[in-house]
Coordinates of C-alpha atoms and ligand atoms in Angstrom, one line a residue:
M72 CA 0.0 0.0 0.0
K73 CA 2.8 2.4 0.8
G74 CA 4.3 1.6 -2.5
R75 CA 7.7 0.8 -1.0
K76 CA 9.6 -2.5 -1.0
L77 CA 11.6 -4.0 1.8
L78 CA 15.2 -3.7 0.8
M79 CA 17.1 -6.9 2.2
I80 CA 20.1 -6.9 0.0
P81 CA 23.6 -6.5 1.5
G82 CA 23.8 -2.8 0.9
P83 CA 22.4 -0.4 0.4
I84 CA 20.2 -1.2 3.3
E85 CA 17.0 0.3 4.8
F86 CA 18.0 3.6 6.7
E87 CA 16.8 5.2 9.7
P88 CA 14.3 8.0 9.0
E89 CA 16.5 10.3 11.1
V90 CA 19.5 9.6 8.9
L91 CA 17.4 10.2 5.8
R92 CA 16.2 13.6 7.2
A93 CA 19.7 14.6 7.5
M94 CA 20.1 13.8 3.9
S95 CA 17.3 16.3 3.0
A96 CA 18.5 19.0 5.2
V97 CA 19.4 22.3 3.6
T98 CA 23.0 21.9 2.3
T99 CA 25.4 24.3 4.0
S100 CA 28.9 25.5 3.0
H101 CA 31.5 22.9 3.9
V102 CA 33.1 25.7 6.0
A103 CA 29.8 26.5 7.8
P104 CA 30.4 26.3 11.7
S105 CA 27.4 23.8 11.9
F106 CA 28.9 21.5 9.2
I107 CA 32.4 21.8 10.8
H108 CA 30.8 20.6 14.1
S109 CA 29.0 17.6 12.4
F110 CA 32.1 16.5 10.4
G111 CA 34.2 16.8 13.6
N112 CA 31.7 14.9 15.6
A113 CA 31.5 12.1 12.9
L114 CA 35.2 11.7 13.0
D115 CA 35.2 11.4 16.8
L116 CA 32.4 8.9 16.7
M117 CA 34.3 6.8 14.2
K118 CA 37.1 6.4 16.6
K119 CA 34.6 5.1 19.4
I120 CA 32.8 2.7 17.0
W121 CA 36.1 1.4 15.5
L122 CA 37.3 1.1 19.1
A123 CA 40.5 2.9 17.9
P124 CA 41.0 5.8 20.2
A125 CA 44.6 6.6 18.9
G126 CA 43.5 6.0 15.2
Q127 CA 43.3 8.5 12.4
P128 CA 39.8 8.5 10.7
F129 CA 39.3 9.5 7.1
V130 CA 36.1 10.2 5.4
V131 CA 35.9 11.0 1.7
A132 CA 33.4 10.9 -1.1
G133 CA 33.6 7.6 -2.8
S134 CA 32.3 4.0 -2.5
G135 CA 33.9 1.2 -0.5
T136 CA 36.3 0.3 -3.3
L137 CA 37.8 3.8 -2.9
A138 CA 38.4 2.9 0.8
M139 CA 40.1 -0.3 -0.2
D140 CA 42.1 1.8 -2.8
M141 CA 43.1 4.4 -0.3
A142 CA 44.2 2.0 2.4
V143 CA 46.8 0.3 0.2
A144 CA 47.8 3.2 -2.0
N145 CA 49.2 5.0 1.0
L146 CA 51.0 1.9 2.4
V147 CA 52.6 0.1 -0.3
E148 CA 55.4 1.1 -2.8
A149 CA 56.3 -0.6 -6.1
G150 CA 58.1 -3.9 -5.6
D151 CA 56.6 -4.5 -2.1
N152 CA 55.0 -7.8 -1.3
A153 CA 51.4 -8.2 -0.2
L154 CA 49.4 -11.1 1.1
V155 CA 45.8 -11.2 0.2
I156 CA 43.5 -13.6 2.1
S157 CA 40.5 -14.1 -0.2
T158 CA 37.2 -15.7 0.7
G159 CA 35.4 -14.5 -2.5
Y160 CA 34.8 -11.8 -4.9
F161 CA 36.3 -9.0 -2.9
G162 CA 39.5 -10.7 -2.1
T163 CA 40.2 -10.8 -5.9
R164 CA 39.3 -7.1 -6.1
Y165 CA 42.1 -6.4 -3.5
K166 CA 44.4 -8.3 -5.7
D167 CA 43.6 -6.2 -8.7
I168 CA 44.0 -3.0 -6.7
L169 CA 47.4 -4.0 -5.2
E170 CA 48.7 -5.0 -8.7
R171 CA 48.0 -1.5 -10.1
Y172 CA 50.6 -0.3 -7.6
Q173 CA 53.2 -2.8 -8.8
V174 CA 53.1 -4.9 -5.8
N175 CA 53.8 -8.6 -5.9
V176 CA 50.7 -10.2 -4.7
T177 CA 50.3 -13.7 -3.1
I178 CA 46.7 -14.7 -2.9
L179 CA 45.5 -17.3 -0.4
E180 CA 42.2 -18.7 -1.4
A181 CA 40.0 -21.3 0.2
P182 CA 37.4 -23.3 -1.4
V183 CA 33.7 -21.6 -1.7
G184 CA 32.3 -21.3 1.9
E185 CA 35.6 -22.0 3.7
V186 CA 38.4 -19.7 5.0
P187 CA 42.2 -20.2 4.5
S188 CA 43.5 -21.9 7.8
L189 CA 45.6 -19.9 10.3
E190 CA 48.3 -22.5 9.7
T191 CA 48.2 -21.8 5.9
I192 CA 48.4 -18.1 6.6
E193 CA 51.3 -18.5 9.0
N194 CA 53.3 -20.6 6.6
A195 CA 52.9 -17.9 4.0
L196 CA 54.1 -15.2 6.4
K197 CA 57.1 -17.4 7.4
N198 CA 58.1 -18.0 3.9
K199 CA 58.3 -14.3 2.6
A200 CA 58.5 -10.9 4.1
Y201 CA 55.2 -9.1 3.5
K202 CA 54.6 -5.3 3.8
V203 CA 50.8 -5.8 4.0
V204 CA 48.2 -8.4 4.7
T205 CA 44.7 -7.7 3.6
M206 CA 41.6 -9.7 4.7
T207 CA 37.9 -9.3 3.8
H208 CA 36.2 -9.5 7.2
V209 CA 32.8 -10.7 5.6
D210 CA 33.0 -11.3 1.8
T211 CA 29.6 -10.2 0.7
S212 CA 29.8 -12.8 -2.2
T213 CA 29.8 -15.7 0.2
G214 CA 28.6 -14.6 3.7
V215 CA 31.9 -16.0 5.0
L216 CA 33.6 -14.3 8.0
V217 CA 37.3 -14.5 8.6
H218 CA 38.8 -14.5 12.1
S219 CA 40.4 -11.1 11.7
K220 CA 41.8 -10.8 15.4
E221 CA 43.9 -14.0 14.9
I222 CA 45.0 -13.0 11.4
A223 CA 45.9 -9.4 12.5
A224 CA 48.0 -11.0 15.4
L225 CA 49.9 -13.2 12.8
A226 CA 50.5 -10.2 10.5
K227 CA 51.9 -8.3 13.6
K228 CA 54.1 -11.4 14.5
Y229 CA 55.7 -11.3 11.1
N230 CA 55.9 -7.5 10.9
A231 CA 53.4 -6.9 8.2
L232 CA 50.7 -4.2 8.3
S233 CA 47.1 -5.6 8.4
V234 CA 44.3 -4.1 6.4
L235 CA 40.6 -5.2 7.1
D236 CA 38.1 -4.7 4.4
G237 CA 35.2 -4.3 6.7
V238 CA 32.8 -2.9 4.1
C239 CA 30.3 -5.6 5.1
S240 CA 31.3 -5.9 8.9
V241 CA 31.9 -2.6 10.5
A242 CA 29.2 -1.9 13.1
G243 CA 27.7 -5.4 12.6
E244 CA 30.6 -7.8 13.5
E245 CA 33.0 -7.4 16.6
I246 CA 36.1 -5.4 15.7
K247 CA 38.5 -4.1 18.3
Q248 CA 40.8 -2.2 16.0
E249 CA 43.3 -1.0 18.5
E250 CA 43.3 -4.0 21.0
W251 CA 43.6 -6.4 18.0
G252 CA 46.2 -4.3 16.4
I253 CA 44.6 -3.8 13.0
D254 CA 46.5 -1.2 10.9
V255 CA 43.5 0.0 8.7
V256 CA 39.8 -0.9 9.1
L257 CA 37.9 0.3 6.2
T258 CA 34.2 0.4 5.2
A259 CA 31.6 2.3 3.1
S260 CA 28.4 4.1 4.2
Q261 CA 25.7 2.0 2.7
K262 CA 26.1 -1.0 5.0
A263 CA 25.9 -1.5 8.7
V264 CA 27.2 2.0 9.2
G265 CA 23.7 2.9 8.0
V266 CA 24.1 5.9 5.6
P267 CA 23.2 6.1 1.9
P268 CA 26.0 5.2 -0.6
G269 CA 28.7 7.6 -1.2
L270 CA 31.3 7.6 1.7
A271 CA 34.6 5.8 1.8
L272 CA 35.5 5.5 5.5
L273 CA 38.6 4.3 7.2
V274 CA 40.6 4.5 10.4
A275 CA 44.4 4.1 10.2
S276 CA 46.6 3.1 13.1
E277 CA 49.7 5.3 14.3
K278 CA 51.9 2.6 12.7
A279 CA 50.0 2.9 9.3
I280 CA 50.4 6.7 9.4
Q281 CA 54.1 6.3 10.3
T282 CA 54.5 3.8 7.5
W283 CA 53.1 6.3 5.0
E284 CA 55.2 9.1 6.5
D285 CA 58.4 7.1 5.9
R286 CA 57.6 6.4 2.3
K287 CA 60.4 6.8 -0.2
T288 CA 58.1 7.4 -3.2
L289 CA 55.2 9.5 -3.9
V290 CA 51.6 7.9 -3.4
S291 CA 50.7 7.2 -7.0
N292 CA 47.0 7.9 -6.6
Y293 CA 46.4 11.7 -6.4
Y294 CA 42.9 11.6 -5.0
A295 CA 43.5 9.0 -2.3
D296 CA 46.8 10.4 -1.1
W297 CA 46.8 11.0 2.7
K298 CA 49.0 14.1 2.1
N299 CA 45.9 15.7 0.8
W300 CA 43.4 14.5 3.3
L301 CA 45.3 14.2 6.5
P302 CA 45.4 18.0 7.2
I303 CA 41.6 18.2 6.3
M304 CA 40.7 15.4 8.7
K305 CA 42.8 17.0 11.4
A306 CA 41.3 20.4 10.9
Y307 CA 37.8 19.1 11.2
Q308 CA 38.8 17.2 14.2
E309 CA 39.9 20.4 15.6
R310 CA 36.6 22.0 14.6
K311 CA 38.5 24.4 12.0
P312 CA 37.6 25.1 8.4
S313 CA 39.6 23.4 5.7
Y314 CA 39.4 22.4 1.9
F315 CA 40.9 19.8 -0.3
G316 CA 37.9 18.5 -2.3
T317 CA 34.4 19.4 -1.5
P318 CA 33.1 17.1 1.1
P319 CA 29.5 15.6 0.5
V320 CA 27.9 17.7 3.0
N321 CA 24.6 16.0 3.4
L322 CA 26.2 12.5 3.5
I323 CA 28.5 13.7 6.3
M324 CA 25.6 15.0 8.3
A325 CA 23.8 11.8 7.8
L326 CA 27.0 10.0 9.0
E327 CA 27.1 11.9 12.2
T328 CA 23.3 11.1 12.8
S329 CA 23.9 7.3 12.1
L330 CA 27.0 7.0 14.2
R331 CA 25.3 8.9 16.9
I332 CA 22.4 6.4 17.0
I333 CA 24.9 3.5 17.0
N334 CA 26.9 5.1 19.8
E335 CA 24.0 5.7 21.8
E336 CA 22.8 2.1 21.5
G337 CA 26.4 1.0 22.2
I338 CA 28.5 -0.8 19.7
A339 CA 28.5 -4.0 21.7
T340 CA 24.8 -4.2 22.1
R341 CA 24.5 -3.4 18.3
I342 CA 26.6 -6.3 17.3
Q343 CA 24.9 -8.7 19.8
K344 CA 21.6 -7.7 18.1
H345 CA 23.1 -8.5 14.7
K346 CA 24.3 -11.8 16.0
Q347 CA 20.9 -12.8 17.4
L348 CA 19.1 -11.9 14.2
A349 CA 21.6 -13.7 12.0
G350 CA 21.7 -16.9 14.2
A351 CA 17.8 -17.1 14.2
F352 CA 17.7 -16.5 10.4
R353 CA 20.2 -19.1 9.7
E354 CA 18.4 -21.8 11.9
A355 CA 15.2 -20.8 10.1
I356 CA 16.7 -21.4 6.7
A357 CA 18.1 -24.7 7.8
A358 CA 14.6 -25.7 9.1
I359 CA 13.2 -25.0 5.7
G360 CA 15.7 -27.4 4.3
L361 CA 18.2 -25.1 2.6
K362 CA 21.9 -24.8 2.8
I363 CA 24.0 -21.8 3.2
L364 CA 27.5 -21.1 1.7
P365 CA 29.7 -21.1 4.8
I366 CA 30.6 -24.6 5.7
K367 CA 31.2 -24.0 9.5
K368 CA 28.8 -22.2 11.7
E369 CA 31.6 -20.1 13.1
D370 CA 32.6 -18.8 9.7
A371 CA 29.0 -17.5 9.0
A372 CA 28.5 -13.6 9.1
N373 CA 26.1 -11.6 11.2
T374 CA 25.5 -9.2 8.3
L375 CA 24.4 -11.3 5.6
T376 CA 23.4 -14.8 4.7
A377 CA 24.1 -16.6 1.3
V378 CA 21.7 -19.3 0.6
Y379 CA 21.8 -22.0 -2.1
Y380 CA 18.6 -22.6 -4.0
P381 CA 17.4 -26.0 -3.5
E382 CA 17.4 -28.7 -6.1
G383 CA 14.7 -27.9 -8.7
V384 CA 14.3 -24.3 -7.7
E385 CA 15.1 -21.9 -10.5
M386 CA 16.5 -18.5 -9.8
A387 CA 14.2 -16.6 -12.0
S388 CA 11.0 -18.1 -10.6
F389 CA 12.2 -17.7 -7.0
L390 CA 13.0 -14.0 -7.3
K391 CA 10.0 -13.2 -9.3
H392 CA 7.6 -14.6 -6.6
L393 CA 9.7 -13.0 -3.8
S394 CA 9.2 -9.5 -5.4
K395 CA 5.4 -10.1 -5.5
L396 CA 5.6 -9.8 -1.7
D397 CA 7.6 -6.6 -2.0
V398 CA 10.8 -8.1 -0.7
I399 CA 14.1 -7.5 -2.5
V400 CA 17.0 -9.8 -1.9
A401 CA 20.2 -10.0 -3.9
G402 CA 21.3 -12.7 -6.4
G403 CA 24.6 -14.5 -6.4
L404 CA 27.8 -12.6 -6.9
L405 CA 30.6 -15.2 -7.2
P406 CA 31.0 -15.8 -10.9
E407 CA 31.4 -19.7 -10.8
I408 CA 28.0 -20.1 -8.9
K409 CA 26.3 -16.9 -9.6
T410 CA 22.9 -18.6 -10.5
K411 CA 23.0 -21.1 -7.7
Y412 CA 22.3 -18.9 -4.7
F413 CA 20.8 -15.8 -3.4
R414 CA 21.8 -13.3 -0.6
V415 CA 19.9 -11.7 2.2
G416 CA 21.4 -8.6 3.9
H417 CA 20.5 -8.2 7.6
M418 CA 22.4 -5.2 9.1
G419 CA 22.0 -1.7 10.3
A420 CA 18.4 -0.6 11.1
V421 CA 17.1 -4.1 10.3
T422 CA 14.4 -5.4 12.7
S423 CA 13.0 -8.7 13.6
S424 CA 9.8 -7.7 11.7
D425 CA 11.8 -7.2 8.5
M426 CA 13.3 -10.7 9.1
I427 CA 9.9 -12.2 9.6
S428 CA 8.5 -10.6 6.5
T429 CA 11.6 -11.9 4.5
L430 CA 11.2 -15.3 5.7
S431 CA 7.6 -15.4 4.8
A432 CA 8.4 -14.1 1.4
I433 CA 11.0 -16.7 1.0
E434 CA 8.7 -19.5 2.0
F435 CA 6.1 -18.2 -0.4
A436 CA 8.6 -18.1 -3.3
L437 CA 9.9 -21.5 -2.5
V438 CA 6.3 -23.1 -2.5
K439 CA 5.5 -21.2 -5.8
S440 CA 8.8 -22.5 -7.3
G441 CA 7.9 -26.1 -6.5
F442 CA 9.8 -26.8 -3.4
T443 CA 8.2 -29.0 -0.8
F444 CA 8.7 -28.5 3.0
K445 CA 6.7 -28.0 6.1
S446 CA 5.0 -24.6 5.5
G447 CA 5.7 -22.1 8.3
I448 CA 8.6 -24.0 9.7
G449 CA 11.1 -21.2 8.8
L450 CA 8.9 -18.6 10.5
S451 CA 8.2 -20.6 13.6
T452 CA 11.9 -21.5 13.9
F453 CA 13.0 -17.9 13.7
Q454 CA 10.5 -16.8 16.4
K455 CA 11.3 -19.7 18.7
I456 CA 15.2 -19.0 18.5
L457 CA 14.9 -15.3 18.8
N458 CA 12.4 -15.4 21.6
S459 CA 14.7 -17.7 23.6
S460 CA 17.6 -15.5 23.0
L461 CA 15.8 -12.5 24.2
E462 CA 14.6 -14.0 27.4
Ligands
PMP745 N1 34.3 -5.0 0.0 C1 33.2 -5.7 0.4 C2 33.3 -6.8 1.4 C3 31.9 -5.4 -0.1 O1 30.9 -6.0 0.3 C4 31.9 -4.3 -1.1 C5 30.6 -3.8 -1.7 N2 29.6 -4.8 -1.8 C6 33.1 -3.6 -1.4 C7 34.2 -4.0 -0.9 C8 33.0 -2.5 -2.4 O2 32.3 -1.5 -2.0 P1 31.6 -0.5 -3.0 O3 30.7 -1.2 -3.7 O4 30.9 0.5 -2.1 O5 32.6 0.1 -3.9

């Protein structure tokens, strides 16, 4: 009736009305006192949410790919070695980005749904000196979560910088950047951070900044060079006007709003909620008789679930029927199995009612696509698990 659909893809997500109101506020000058205040607050809040009190936040106009690019463009120099831990599509993207900077990339891949073991990672680190280790916290193509704390500890042990692609994890999965010693944690606005697409966000450790300061060669990416952005971020942190490239004023006001909401709720509570909803959703999917991509429970993400179509169910039929109930999920992304699975995002402002609507639509679409199962089993399982976790 309202003419809107429930957006359950892994980004962009459904946003809080207050965040959307900030998007439609009157656009001010980027040096207006009110905007300087908002930008400064947003940067301070990032340090709290990233749990990186000594970190240096950066916010620039761009998507998550720019955040990936900015992180390594500033840290690597031609001829350096980088180790990419890949659990899907976005691991391959990191390899492509690093190769643009004439870096020698070693990529560690696991079969679909698995993660490279810590032993494999340690062996790689023992055999060669790496400047940087990158990992995708949650690969959005598979819903697989890597154990970033342990990998960051290994990188540190072998004197490499660690970069966490947290595009699909920041504010939805546990990350203690400073305590775990991760050198860069990067993300994009449109996911669990809860702001429309358009912002590349990252927090760099003191060691990362020092590494950049010690470079022998210029950063070969003009837009992403911290030399251009560091003074700007520092100025806003000190509530002073500054300019390098015009900041996306409304997006940054929306960022301040969303980070304030997250911070008021408390990052630990927020993550716990993601965990509860994801856990109940996965049980519901299993009760219907469907399989998810991650092989082990502990490798499954809080922020999205990637589900194989059951035998005999065609992608086109499933998605057509799902959209009849005004629920939008994402198709597969991993090229080799693209048509064999779908993905449901559940992060940010998502509620249990959104999940119930989604499960109901999934059950409907499965029935219409010819799959036989006990009708309502997904919904009742979800309710049972969620209710018990809330008691
Ligand atoms: N990394 C991960 C894990 C992602 O999920 C995405 C986007 N889906 C990206 C990087 C790239 O982000 P963007 O599409 O905003 O460039």
